[in-house]
Amino acid sequence: MTELLQKNIAAHISLSNPETEAFCNLFQHEIIKKRSFLLREGEVCKFEGFVIKGLFRVYHIDKDGFEQILYFAIENWWITDIDSFTNETPSQLFIEALEDSEVLLISKKDKEFAYSNMPEIEKLFRVMTQKTHVALQRRMIDNLSKTAESRYIEFSEKYPQLIQRLSNIQVAAYLGITNVFLSNIRKKIALKK
Amino acid sequence: MTELLQKNIAAHISLSNPETEAFCNLFQHEIIKKRSFLLREGEVCKFEGFVIKGLFRVYHIDKDGFEQILYFAIENWWITDIDSFTNETPSQLFIEALEDSEVLLISKKDKEFAYSNMPEIEKLFRVMTQKTHVALQRRMIDNLSKTAESRYIEFSEKYPQLIQRLSNIQVAAYLGITNVFLSNIRKKIALKK
DNA sequence: TCAAAACATTAAACTAGTTTAATAAAGCAA
DNA sequence: TTGCTTTATTAAACTAGTTTAATGTTTTGA
């Protein structure tokens, strides 16, 4: 059940097999049906999660009712609202399964336990947080400097397997444009070829 | 010299006085003149810095020569290119002093030393990275969902002391708009009052 | 399996933000 | 102090992206 998680950890830090297993045993397996929620706005996020099957979107709904997607998570990705989880404050985010999915969840208490007893775990999450931060910095720069068309092309090229599993509505909400405009972009690209 | 840094650390984690001092002693004091650079694109970022005086901007120049500002740093803020520093890869960023400034810098070697010998320091940087990540997530959502006008208003309200020290050109590069359009926004706001 | 809901596309009018250029004001180096 | 560079403002033409609405297609759930 935790093979994928074990591999994921090994990709970030070196940790002995027994320690890796001990840490993985702190996770609970959960099955999440398509269109159901791991987290809703206003709830305190009680978990940090690792996707072993399926697809999630992490998004915000603004005061005008528009959805902005912060990120998607497929197999081998982590999901949480790090703000709500860390500070135990009500979340401003929704985490929703876009496909029938399976996750491994660790509670705050068990994560604290790991931090206290396994110094390498502190490093694991520092390294992971740094990596996601760097990725978000790049995305921020792209959003500041690039047109929607090139953001779409680059997203398609970077995550070709992901984009096939997403509706245009989801992709548009990630890129920060309307699905109507995304349709125009797609048509324009198709005509070029 | 390191009083401000000591206070900053205390705001994130609890650390004994001797340990705090030992850690702070790993930092080098540097004076950076206005318009000079702490880091240029292509260089490997050799430091993690803490501003004790002055003002910096951290920015990227895209292929068309436009500048996007990732963030500003004034007194009591940290600056680095975390990507370049951590992975020892050439930076895509510039870090430039916008005023005569002073910083405390720690090298990678000394930071690694701290990580190895002071477990609390690992936690300090995990916590700080988390906080900056949460702030960037919020900014990402704002950029996806809000007009330039409301982003300007909110930036002005959130950092009133900072905006006075910045030219409109810098503010516009942070907001992701042209300085011409920022001028229009400012006029529109002034007329409303 | 059928009706309802969600989705993708297109068109047309609209608006937020850009571009270029001109002008005046402020800051800076010699 | 002067001249040079940077900055802020304004105008006018332009473009990227939105809005609303209509149409056909696909998915879904009972």
Tab-separated table of C-alpha atoms (C1' of nucleotides) in Angstrom:
chain	number	residue	atom	x	y	z
A	1	MET	CA	0.000	0.000	0.000
A	2	THR	CA	2.807	2.431	0.885
A	3	GLU	CA	5.320	1.443	-1.835
A	4	LEU	CA	4.739	4.625	-3.810
A	5	LEU	CA	5.100	6.742	-0.670
A	6	GLN	CA	8.320	4.977	0.257
A	7	LYS	CA	9.750	5.673	-3.178
A	8	ASN	CA	8.673	9.284	-2.946
A	9	ILE	CA	10.464	9.742	0.376
A	10	ALA	CA	13.605	8.110	-0.997
A	11	ALA	CA	13.577	10.637	-3.838
A	12	HIS	CA	13.910	13.477	-1.308
A	13	ILE	CA	16.107	12.206	1.524
A	14	SER	CA	18.029	9.058	2.441
A	15	LEU	CA	16.303	7.216	5.252
A	16	SER	CA	16.814	3.648	6.468
A	17	ASN	CA	14.209	1.039	5.551
A	18	PRO	CA	12.941	0.524	9.112
A	19	GLU	CA	12.601	4.257	9.643
A	20	THR	CA	10.854	4.702	6.316
A	21	GLU	CA	8.406	1.952	7.210
A	22	ALA	CA	7.818	3.326	10.688
A	23	PHE	CA	7.014	6.712	9.208
A	24	CYS	CA	4.753	5.273	6.496
A	25	ASN	CA	2.831	3.329	9.118
A	26	LEU	CA	1.650	6.633	10.552
A	27	PHE	CA	-0.490	7.145	7.423
A	28	GLN	CA	-4.134	6.116	7.039
A	29	HIS	CA	-5.455	4.839	3.746
A	30	GLU	CA	-8.630	6.486	2.450
A	31	ILE	CA	-10.782	6.107	-0.622
A	32	ILE	CA	-12.290	9.311	-1.971
A	33	LYS	CA	-15.054	9.150	-4.563
A	34	LYS	CA	-15.063	11.472	-7.550
A	35	ARG	CA	-16.575	14.878	-6.714
A	36	SER	CA	-16.261	14.452	-2.991
A	37	PHE	CA	-14.123	16.667	-0.830
A	38	LEU	CA	-11.052	16.064	1.282
A	39	LEU	CA	-11.355	19.609	2.593
A	40	ARG	CA	-13.861	22.452	2.384
A	41	GLU	CA	-13.471	26.162	2.997
A	42	GLY	CA	-13.928	26.992	6.680
A	43	GLU	CA	-12.764	23.610	7.958
A	44	VAL	CA	-9.407	23.185	9.670
A	45	CYS	CA	-7.205	20.939	7.532
A	46	LYS	CA	-6.492	17.904	9.733
A	47	PHE	CA	-4.167	16.020	7.409
A	48	GLU	CA	-1.264	16.050	5.087
A	49	GLY	CA	-1.960	13.686	2.196
A	50	PHE	CA	-0.157	11.686	-0.455
A	51	VAL	CA	-2.073	10.623	-3.567
A	52	ILE	CA	-1.652	6.999	-4.587
A	53	LYS	CA	-4.489	6.932	-7.116
A	54	GLY	CA	-6.692	9.471	-8.861
A	55	LEU	CA	-6.705	13.225	-9.258
A	56	PHE	CA	-7.472	16.178	-7.014
A	57	ARG	CA	-7.769	19.910	-7.446
A	58	VAL	CA	-6.940	22.425	-4.725
A	59	TYR	CA	-8.855	25.635	-5.294
A	60	HIS	CA	-10.220	28.841	-3.877
A	61	ILE	CA	-13.561	30.483	-4.542
A	62	ASP	CA	-13.429	34.269	-4.588
A	63	LYS	CA	-16.156	36.668	-3.476
A	64	ASP	CA	-17.642	36.742	-6.987
A	65	GLY	CA	-17.923	32.962	-7.026
A	66	PHE	CA	-15.042	32.334	-9.422
A	67	GLU	CA	-12.752	29.405	-8.798
A	68	GLN	CA	-8.968	29.696	-8.932
A	69	ILE	CA	-7.021	26.449	-8.957
A	70	LEU	CA	-3.836	26.573	-6.916
A	71	TYR	CA	-2.654	23.179	-8.074
A	72	PHE	CA	-3.641	19.693	-9.169
A	73	ALA	CA	-2.402	16.511	-7.515
A	74	ILE	CA	-2.178	13.114	-9.172
A	75	GLU	CA	-0.426	9.906	-8.144
A	76	ASN	CA	2.834	10.589	-6.318
A	77	TRP	CA	1.911	14.160	-5.337
A	78	TRP	CA	1.262	15.601	-1.905
A	79	ILE	CA	-1.860	17.551	-0.964
A	80	THR	CA	-2.743	19.704	1.983
A	81	ASP	CA	-3.586	23.249	2.916
A	82	ILE	CA	-0.269	23.887	4.581
A	83	ASP	CA	-1.506	27.165	6.109
A	84	SER	CA	-4.580	25.672	7.730
A	85	PHE	CA	-2.792	22.465	8.728
A	86	THR	CA	0.189	24.202	10.312
A	87	ASN	CA	-1.615	27.029	12.060
A	88	GLU	CA	-4.876	25.193	12.736
A	89	THR	CA	-6.859	28.022	11.185
A	90	PRO	CA	-9.986	27.668	9.002
A	91	SER	CA	-9.040	26.897	5.441
A	92	GLN	CA	-9.793	29.186	2.528
A	93	LEU	CA	-9.430	26.265	0.141
A	94	PHE	CA	-11.349	23.314	-1.214
A	95	ILE	CA	-9.684	20.000	-2.036
A	96	GLU	CA	-11.883	17.937	-4.329
A	97	ALA	CA	-11.406	14.604	-6.078
A	98	LEU	CA	-11.878	14.930	-9.850
A	99	GLU	CA	-11.615	11.144	-10.221
A	100	ASP	CA	-12.179	8.189	-7.895
A	101	SER	CA	-9.057	8.443	-5.778
A	102	GLU	CA	-7.021	6.958	-2.971
A	103	VAL	CA	-4.822	8.839	-0.530
A	104	LEU	CA	-2.585	8.207	2.438
A	105	LEU	CA	-3.215	10.711	5.217
A	106	ILE	CA	-1.131	11.638	8.231
A	107	SER	CA	-2.615	13.590	11.134
A	108	LYS	CA	-1.001	16.608	12.745
A	109	LYS	CA	-0.395	14.656	15.937
A	110	ASP	CA	1.395	11.844	14.116
A	111	LYS	CA	3.388	14.305	12.058
A	112	GLU	CA	4.482	16.109	15.226
A	113	PHE	CA	5.420	12.732	16.649
A	114	ALA	CA	7.564	12.072	13.581
A	115	TYR	CA	9.177	15.506	13.810
A	116	SER	CA	10.109	14.871	17.444
A	117	ASN	CA	11.356	11.338	17.047
A	118	MET	CA	12.766	11.220	13.534
A	119	PRO	CA	15.016	14.179	12.820
A	120	GLU	CA	15.241	13.253	9.148
A	121	ILE	CA	11.516	13.849	8.754
A	122	GLU	CA	11.988	17.489	9.646
A	123	LYS	CA	14.457	17.626	6.785
A	124	LEU	CA	12.078	15.772	4.434
A	125	PHE	CA	9.370	18.370	4.819
A	126	ARG	CA	11.807	21.280	4.710
A	127	VAL	CA	13.148	19.971	1.412
A	128	MET	CA	9.674	19.299	-0.001
A	129	THR	CA	8.356	22.692	1.051
A	130	GLN	CA	11.367	24.324	-0.576
A	131	LYS	CA	10.732	22.479	-3.822
A	132	THR	CA	7.060	23.383	-3.981
A	133	HIS	CA	7.989	26.954	-3.126
A	134	VAL	CA	10.470	27.131	-5.990
A	135	ALA	CA	7.859	25.709	-8.364
A	136	LEU	CA	5.332	28.296	-7.202
A	137	GLN	CA	7.879	31.092	-7.654
A	138	ARG	CA	8.400	30.001	-11.244
A	139	ARG	CA	4.662	29.896	-11.831
A	140	MET	CA	4.312	33.368	-10.305
A	141	ILE	CA	6.929	34.750	-12.684
A	142	ASP	CA	5.224	33.059	-15.625
A	143	ASN	CA	1.860	34.491	-14.653
A	144	LEU	CA	3.355	37.952	-14.370
A	145	SER	CA	5.188	37.843	-17.672
A	146	LYS	CA	3.573	35.443	-20.122
A	147	THR	CA	0.397	35.492	-22.174
A	148	ALA	CA	-2.325	32.949	-21.489
A	149	GLU	CA	-1.476	31.248	-24.777
A	150	SER	CA	2.120	30.522	-23.864
A	151	ARG	CA	1.135	29.524	-20.334
A	152	TYR	CA	-1.290	27.019	-21.867
A	153	ILE	CA	1.307	25.648	-24.281
A	154	GLU	CA	3.900	25.296	-21.531
A	155	PHE	CA	1.443	23.640	-19.161
A	156	SER	CA	0.476	21.164	-21.900
A	157	GLU	CA	4.102	20.369	-22.600
A	158	LYS	CA	5.086	20.052	-18.961
A	159	TYR	CA	2.171	17.848	-17.892
A	160	PRO	CA	0.932	16.096	-21.052
A	161	GLN	CA	-0.490	13.176	-19.081
A	162	LEU	CA	-2.314	15.457	-16.654
A	163	ILE	CA	-3.958	17.725	-19.192
A	164	GLN	CA	-5.695	14.760	-20.848
A	165	ARG	CA	-7.464	14.031	-17.591
A	166	LEU	CA	-8.700	17.598	-17.090
A	167	SER	CA	-11.672	19.433	-18.589
A	168	ASN	CA	-11.021	22.776	-20.241
A	169	ILE	CA	-12.849	24.418	-17.373
A	170	GLN	CA	-10.289	23.096	-14.892
A	171	VAL	CA	-7.335	24.041	-17.070
A	172	ALA	CA	-8.731	27.562	-17.545
A	173	ALA	CA	-9.227	27.990	-13.789
A	174	TYR	CA	-5.592	26.984	-13.304
A	175	LEU	CA	-4.308	29.368	-15.969
A	176	GLY	CA	-6.440	32.240	-14.654
A	177	ILE	CA	-8.542	32.698	-17.796
A	178	THR	CA	-12.110	31.908	-18.854
A	179	ASN	CA	-12.899	28.631	-20.553
A	180	VAL	CA	-14.244	30.629	-23.503
A	181	PHE	CA	-10.875	32.231	-24.035
A	182	LEU	CA	-9.139	28.888	-23.616
A	183	SER	CA	-11.338	27.575	-26.426
A	184	ASN	CA	-10.134	30.422	-28.643
A	185	ILE	CA	-6.531	29.670	-27.787
A	186	ARG	CA	-6.984	25.976	-28.575
A	187	LYS	CA	-8.576	26.800	-31.913
A	188	LYS	CA	-5.785	29.204	-32.808
A	189	ILE	CA	-3.139	26.597	-31.961
A	190	ALA	CA	-4.975	23.916	-33.944
A	191	LEU	CA	-5.149	26.186	-37.006
A	192	LYS	CA	-1.408	26.867	-36.853
A	193	LYS	CA	-0.528	23.201	-37.294
B	1	MET	CA	24.712	44.086	15.141
B	2	THR	CA	22.612	40.915	15.307
B	3	GLU	CA	19.884	42.117	17.684
B	4	LEU	CA	17.285	42.351	14.922
B	5	LEU	CA	18.193	38.875	13.660
B	6	GLN	CA	17.956	37.455	17.181
B	7	LYS	CA	14.479	38.927	17.579
B	8	ASN	CA	13.469	37.584	14.197
B	9	ILE	CA	14.536	34.068	15.147
B	10	ALA	CA	12.690	34.293	18.445
B	11	ALA	CA	9.535	35.191	16.528
B	12	HIS	CA	9.673	31.824	14.732
B	13	ILE	CA	11.039	29.280	17.210
B	14	SER	CA	12.165	29.158	20.806
B	15	LEU	CA	15.908	28.820	21.048
B	16	SER	CA	18.221	29.350	24.038
B	17	ASN	CA	20.286	32.542	24.163
B	18	PRO	CA	23.657	30.808	23.741
B	19	GLU	CA	22.370	28.823	20.780
B	20	THR	CA	20.842	31.901	19.206
B	21	GLU	CA	24.116	33.755	19.559
B	22	ALA	CA	26.151	30.852	18.233
B	23	PHE	CA	23.922	30.731	15.179
B	24	CYS	CA	24.003	34.503	14.648
B	25	ASN	CA	27.785	34.457	14.801
B	26	LEU	CA	27.784	32.419	11.594
B	27	PHE	CA	26.562	35.530	9.722
B	28	GLN	CA	28.797	38.081	7.994
B	29	HIS	CA	27.889	41.755	7.985
B	30	GLU	CA	27.900	43.463	4.577
B	31	ILE	CA	27.176	46.955	3.339
B	32	ILE	CA	25.519	47.168	-0.063
B	33	LYS	CA	25.333	50.503	-1.875
B	34	LYS	CA	22.175	51.602	-3.652
B	35	ARG	CA	21.906	50.123	-7.162
B	36	SER	CA	24.474	47.428	-6.540
B	37	PHE	CA	23.694	43.733	-6.675
B	38	LEU	CA	23.757	40.967	-4.112
B	39	LEU	CA	23.084	38.456	-6.884
B	40	ARG	CA	22.904	38.501	-10.679
B	41	GLU	CA	21.328	36.086	-13.132
B	42	GLY	CA	23.672	33.238	-13.973
B	43	GLU	CA	25.557	33.336	-10.659
B	44	VAL	CA	25.098	30.644	-8.041
B	45	CYS	CA	23.546	32.184	-4.937
B	46	LYS	CA	26.130	31.664	-2.210
B	47	PHE	CA	24.220	33.117	0.725
B	48	GLU	CA	21.045	33.385	2.644
B	49	GLY	CA	20.594	36.962	3.831
B	50	PHE	CA	18.784	38.972	6.480
B	51	VAL	CA	18.228	42.685	5.901
B	52	ILE	CA	19.068	44.955	8.825
B	53	LYS	CA	18.901	48.211	6.891
B	54	GLY	CA	17.675	49.357	3.509
B	55	LEU	CA	15.577	47.888	0.739
B	56	PHE	CA	16.082	45.215	-1.905
B	57	ARG	CA	14.141	43.896	-4.849
B	58	VAL	CA	14.305	40.320	-6.082
B	59	TYR	CA	13.394	40.131	-9.735
B	60	HIS	CA	13.540	38.251	-12.986
B	61	ILE	CA	14.107	39.596	-16.483
B	62	ASP	CA	12.161	37.749	-19.176
B	63	LYS	CA	13.234	37.139	-22.763
B	64	ASP	CA	11.594	40.390	-23.898
B	65	GLY	CA	13.564	42.350	-21.318
B	66	PHE	CA	10.671	42.999	-18.940
B	67	GLU	CA	11.286	42.819	-15.220
B	68	GLN	CA	9.002	40.922	-12.865
B	69	ILE	CA	9.489	41.528	-9.171
B	70	LEU	CA	9.095	38.426	-7.049
B	71	TYR	CA	9.327	40.311	-3.774
B	72	PHE	CA	10.820	43.239	-1.914
B	73	ALA	CA	12.826	42.934	1.281
B	74	ILE	CA	13.233	45.657	3.889
B	75	GLU	CA	14.550	45.557	7.446
B	76	ASN	CA	13.698	42.292	9.215
B	77	TRP	CA	13.120	40.342	5.980
B	78	TRP	CA	15.106	37.470	4.546
B	79	ILE	CA	16.506	37.382	1.014
B	80	THR	CA	17.935	34.639	-1.113
B	81	ASP	CA	17.302	32.691	-4.265
B	82	ILE	CA	16.305	29.552	-2.444
B	83	ASP	CA	16.424	27.489	-5.650
B	84	SER	CA	19.943	28.506	-6.625
B	85	PHE	CA	21.207	28.415	-3.037
B	86	THR	CA	19.820	24.974	-2.257
B	87	ASN	CA	20.616	23.245	-5.521
B	88	GLU	CA	23.748	25.227	-6.386
B	89	THR	CA	22.385	25.994	-9.839
B	90	PRO	CA	22.775	29.287	-11.744
B	91	SER	CA	20.209	31.790	-10.580
B	92	GLN	CA	17.501	33.196	-12.833
B	93	LEU	CA	17.107	36.151	-10.498
B	94	PHE	CA	18.656	39.490	-9.669
B	95	ILE	CA	18.832	40.843	-6.127
B	96	GLU	CA	19.467	44.577	-6.156
B	97	ALA	CA	19.645	47.204	-3.409
B	98	LEU	CA	17.170	50.036	-4.038
B	99	GLU	CA	18.611	51.987	-1.094
B	100	ASP	CA	21.946	51.962	0.730
B	101	SER	CA	21.573	48.753	2.710
B	102	GLU	CA	23.097	46.408	5.235
B	103	VAL	CA	22.664	42.657	5.394
B	104	LEU	CA	23.780	39.684	7.439
B	105	LEU	CA	24.804	36.779	5.216
B	106	ILE	CA	25.267	33.107	5.997
B	107	SER	CA	27.102	30.795	3.614
B	108	LYS	CA	25.842	27.395	2.543
B	109	LYS	CA	28.657	25.685	4.423
B	110	ASP	CA	27.806	27.477	7.670
B	111	LYS	CA	24.128	26.830	7.195
B	112	GLU	CA	24.802	23.122	6.668
B	113	PHE	CA	26.912	23.222	9.802
B	114	ALA	CA	23.981	24.716	11.689
B	115	TYR	CA	21.575	22.135	10.295
B	116	SER	CA	23.860	19.337	11.444
B	117	ASN	CA	24.653	20.676	14.884
B	118	MET	CA	21.533	22.596	15.890
B	119	PRO	CA	18.373	20.621	15.221
B	120	GLU	CA	16.215	23.625	15.987
B	121	ILE	CA	17.663	25.472	12.995
B	122	GLU	CA	16.237	22.855	10.670
B	123	LYS	CA	12.867	23.683	12.202
B	124	LEU	CA	13.458	27.436	11.911
B	125	PHE	CA	13.930	27.255	8.161
B	126	ARG	CA	11.114	24.770	7.681
B	127	VAL	CA	8.772	27.146	9.501
B	128	MET	CA	10.025	30.198	7.617
B	129	THR	CA	9.807	28.464	4.234
B	130	GLN	CA	6.253	27.410	5.070
B	131	LYS	CA	5.295	30.969	5.929
B	132	THR	CA	6.742	32.452	2.774
B	133	HIS	CA	5.066	29.680	0.806
B	134	VAL	CA	1.677	30.481	2.314
B	135	ALA	CA	2.185	34.170	1.527
B	136	LEU	CA	3.077	33.335	-2.068
B	137	GLN	CA	0.014	31.081	-2.392
B	138	ARG	CA	-2.169	33.987	-1.301
B	139	ARG	CA	-0.494	36.291	-3.783
B	140	MET	CA	-0.958	33.700	-6.537
B	141	ILE	CA	-4.691	33.497	-5.798
B	142	ASP	CA	-4.925	37.292	-5.774
B	143	ASN	CA	-3.143	37.531	-9.098
B	144	LEU	CA	-5.455	34.946	-10.619
B	145	SER	CA	-8.651	36.517	-9.342
B	146	LYS	CA	-8.278	40.235	-8.749
B	147	THR	CA	-7.979	43.272	-10.988
B	148	ALA	CA	-4.781	45.304	-10.975
B	149	GLU	CA	-6.671	48.100	-9.227
B	150	SER	CA	-7.646	46.019	-6.218
B	151	ARG	CA	-4.202	44.395	-6.087
B	152	TYR	CA	-2.711	47.897	-5.934
B	153	ILE	CA	-5.104	49.035	-3.227
B	154	GLU	CA	-4.466	45.925	-1.144
B	155	PHE	CA	-0.695	46.191	-1.543
B	156	SER	CA	-0.834	49.836	-0.455
B	157	GLU	CA	-2.897	48.958	2.592
B	158	LYS	CA	-0.793	45.964	3.566
B	159	TYR	CA	2.607	47.662	3.221
B	160	PRO	CA	1.987	51.413	3.598
B	161	GLN	CA	5.525	52.038	4.823
B	162	LEU	CA	7.053	50.081	1.947
B	163	ILE	CA	5.116	51.676	-0.887
B	164	GLN	CA	6.384	55.128	0.066
B	165	ARG	CA	9.920	53.956	-0.529
B	166	LEU	CA	9.174	52.517	-3.985
B	167	SER	CA	8.861	54.182	-7.362
B	168	ASN	CA	5.754	53.478	-9.406
B	169	ILE	CA	7.906	51.515	-11.804
B	170	GLN	CA	8.861	49.081	-9.043
B	171	VAL	CA	5.308	48.766	-7.772
B	172	ALA	CA	4.030	48.123	-11.301
B	173	ALA	CA	6.655	45.402	-11.890
B	174	TYR	CA	5.499	43.753	-8.674
B	175	LEU	CA	1.820	43.946	-9.589
B	176	GLY	CA	2.471	42.661	-13.107
B	177	ILE	CA	1.245	45.762	-14.959
B	178	THR	CA	2.844	48.654	-16.831
B	179	ASN	CA	3.720	51.855	-14.997
B	180	VAL	CA	1.454	53.700	-17.436
B	181	PHE	CA	-1.519	51.670	-16.338
B	182	LEU	CA	-0.547	52.121	-12.692
B	183	SER	CA	-0.639	55.866	-13.278
B	184	ASN	CA	-4.188	55.550	-14.603
B	185	ILE	CA	-5.203	53.513	-11.583
B	186	ARG	CA	-3.705	56.081	-9.202
B	187	LYS	CA	-5.520	58.893	-10.967
B	188	LYS	CA	-8.801	57.027	-10.853
B	189	ILE	CA	-8.389	56.372	-7.116
B	190	ALA	CA	-7.443	60.011	-6.448
B	191	LEU	CA	-10.544	61.240	-8.288
B	192	LYS	CA	-12.813	58.991	-6.243
B	193	LYS	CA	-11.812	60.625	-2.962
C	1	DT	C1'	-32.196	4.329	-21.227
C	2	DC	C1'	-33.702	8.799	-20.877
C	3	DA	C1'	-33.735	13.362	-19.110
C	4	DA	C1'	-30.879	16.606	-16.946
C	5	DA	C1'	-26.697	18.505	-16.205
C	6	DA	C1'	-22.127	19.564	-17.502
C	7	DC	C1'	-19.044	20.599	-21.265
C	8	DA	C1'	-16.880	22.659	-25.577
C	9	DT	C1'	-17.289	25.752	-29.191
C	10	DT	C1'	-18.456	29.991	-31.637
C	11	DA	C1'	-19.876	34.819	-32.242
C	12	DA	C1'	-20.197	39.539	-31.011
C	13	DA	C1'	-19.925	43.350	-27.977
C	14	DC	C1'	-17.225	44.877	-24.381
C	15	DT	C1'	-13.333	46.175	-20.892
C	16	DA	C1'	-8.889	45.792	-18.636
C	17	DG	C1'	-4.522	46.520	-19.604
C	18	DT	C1'	-0.580	47.620	-23.309
C	19	DT	C1'	2.026	50.348	-26.453
C	20	DT	C1'	4.020	54.357	-28.171
C	21	DA	C1'	4.919	58.878	-27.778
C	22	DA	C1'	5.044	63.459	-25.886
C	23	DT	C1'	5.697	66.555	-21.811
C	24	DA	C1'	6.890	68.069	-17.404
C	25	DA	C1'	9.123	67.254	-13.024
C	26	DA	C1'	12.529	65.284	-9.987
C	27	DG	C1'	17.071	63.256	-8.902
C	28	DC	C1'	21.919	62.896	-9.722
C	29	DA	C1'	26.811	63.328	-11.309
C	30	DA	C1'	30.406	66.289	-12.572
D	1	DT	C1'	24.939	74.829	-11.269
D	2	DT	C1'	24.188	72.568	-15.256
D	3	DG	C1'	22.996	69.112	-18.083
D	4	DC	C1'	21.639	64.131	-18.174
D	5	DT	C1'	18.923	60.453	-16.739
D	6	DT	C1'	15.143	58.670	-14.505
D	7	DT	C1'	10.399	59.208	-13.227
D	8	DA	C1'	5.317	60.326	-13.448
D	9	DT	C1'	1.544	61.695	-16.095
D	10	DT	C1'	-1.558	61.984	-20.023
D	11	DA	C1'	-3.525	60.821	-24.548
D	12	DA	C1'	-4.789	57.844	-28.204
D	13	DA	C1'	-4.700	53.696	-30.718
D	14	DC	C1'	-4.471	48.994	-29.929
D	15	DT	C1'	-4.837	43.940	-28.122
D	16	DA	C1'	-5.538	40.295	-24.767
D	17	DG	C1'	-8.956	38.532	-22.375
D	18	DT	C1'	-14.169	38.796	-20.568
D	19	DT	C1'	-19.048	38.532	-20.844
D	20	DT	C1'	-23.270	36.905	-22.453
D	21	DA	C1'	-25.695	34.002	-25.104
D	22	DA	C1'	-26.742	30.388	-28.384
D	23	DT	C1'	-25.850	25.611	-30.206
D	24	DG	C1'	-24.518	21.024	-30.238
D	25	DT	C1'	-22.165	17.207	-27.699
D	26	DT	C1'	-20.953	14.340	-23.865
D	27	DT	C1'	-21.557	12.628	-19.283
D	28	DT	C1'	-24.153	11.333	-15.574
D	29	DG	C1'	-27.370	9.501	-12.439
D	30	DA	C1'	-31.888	7.540	-11.355
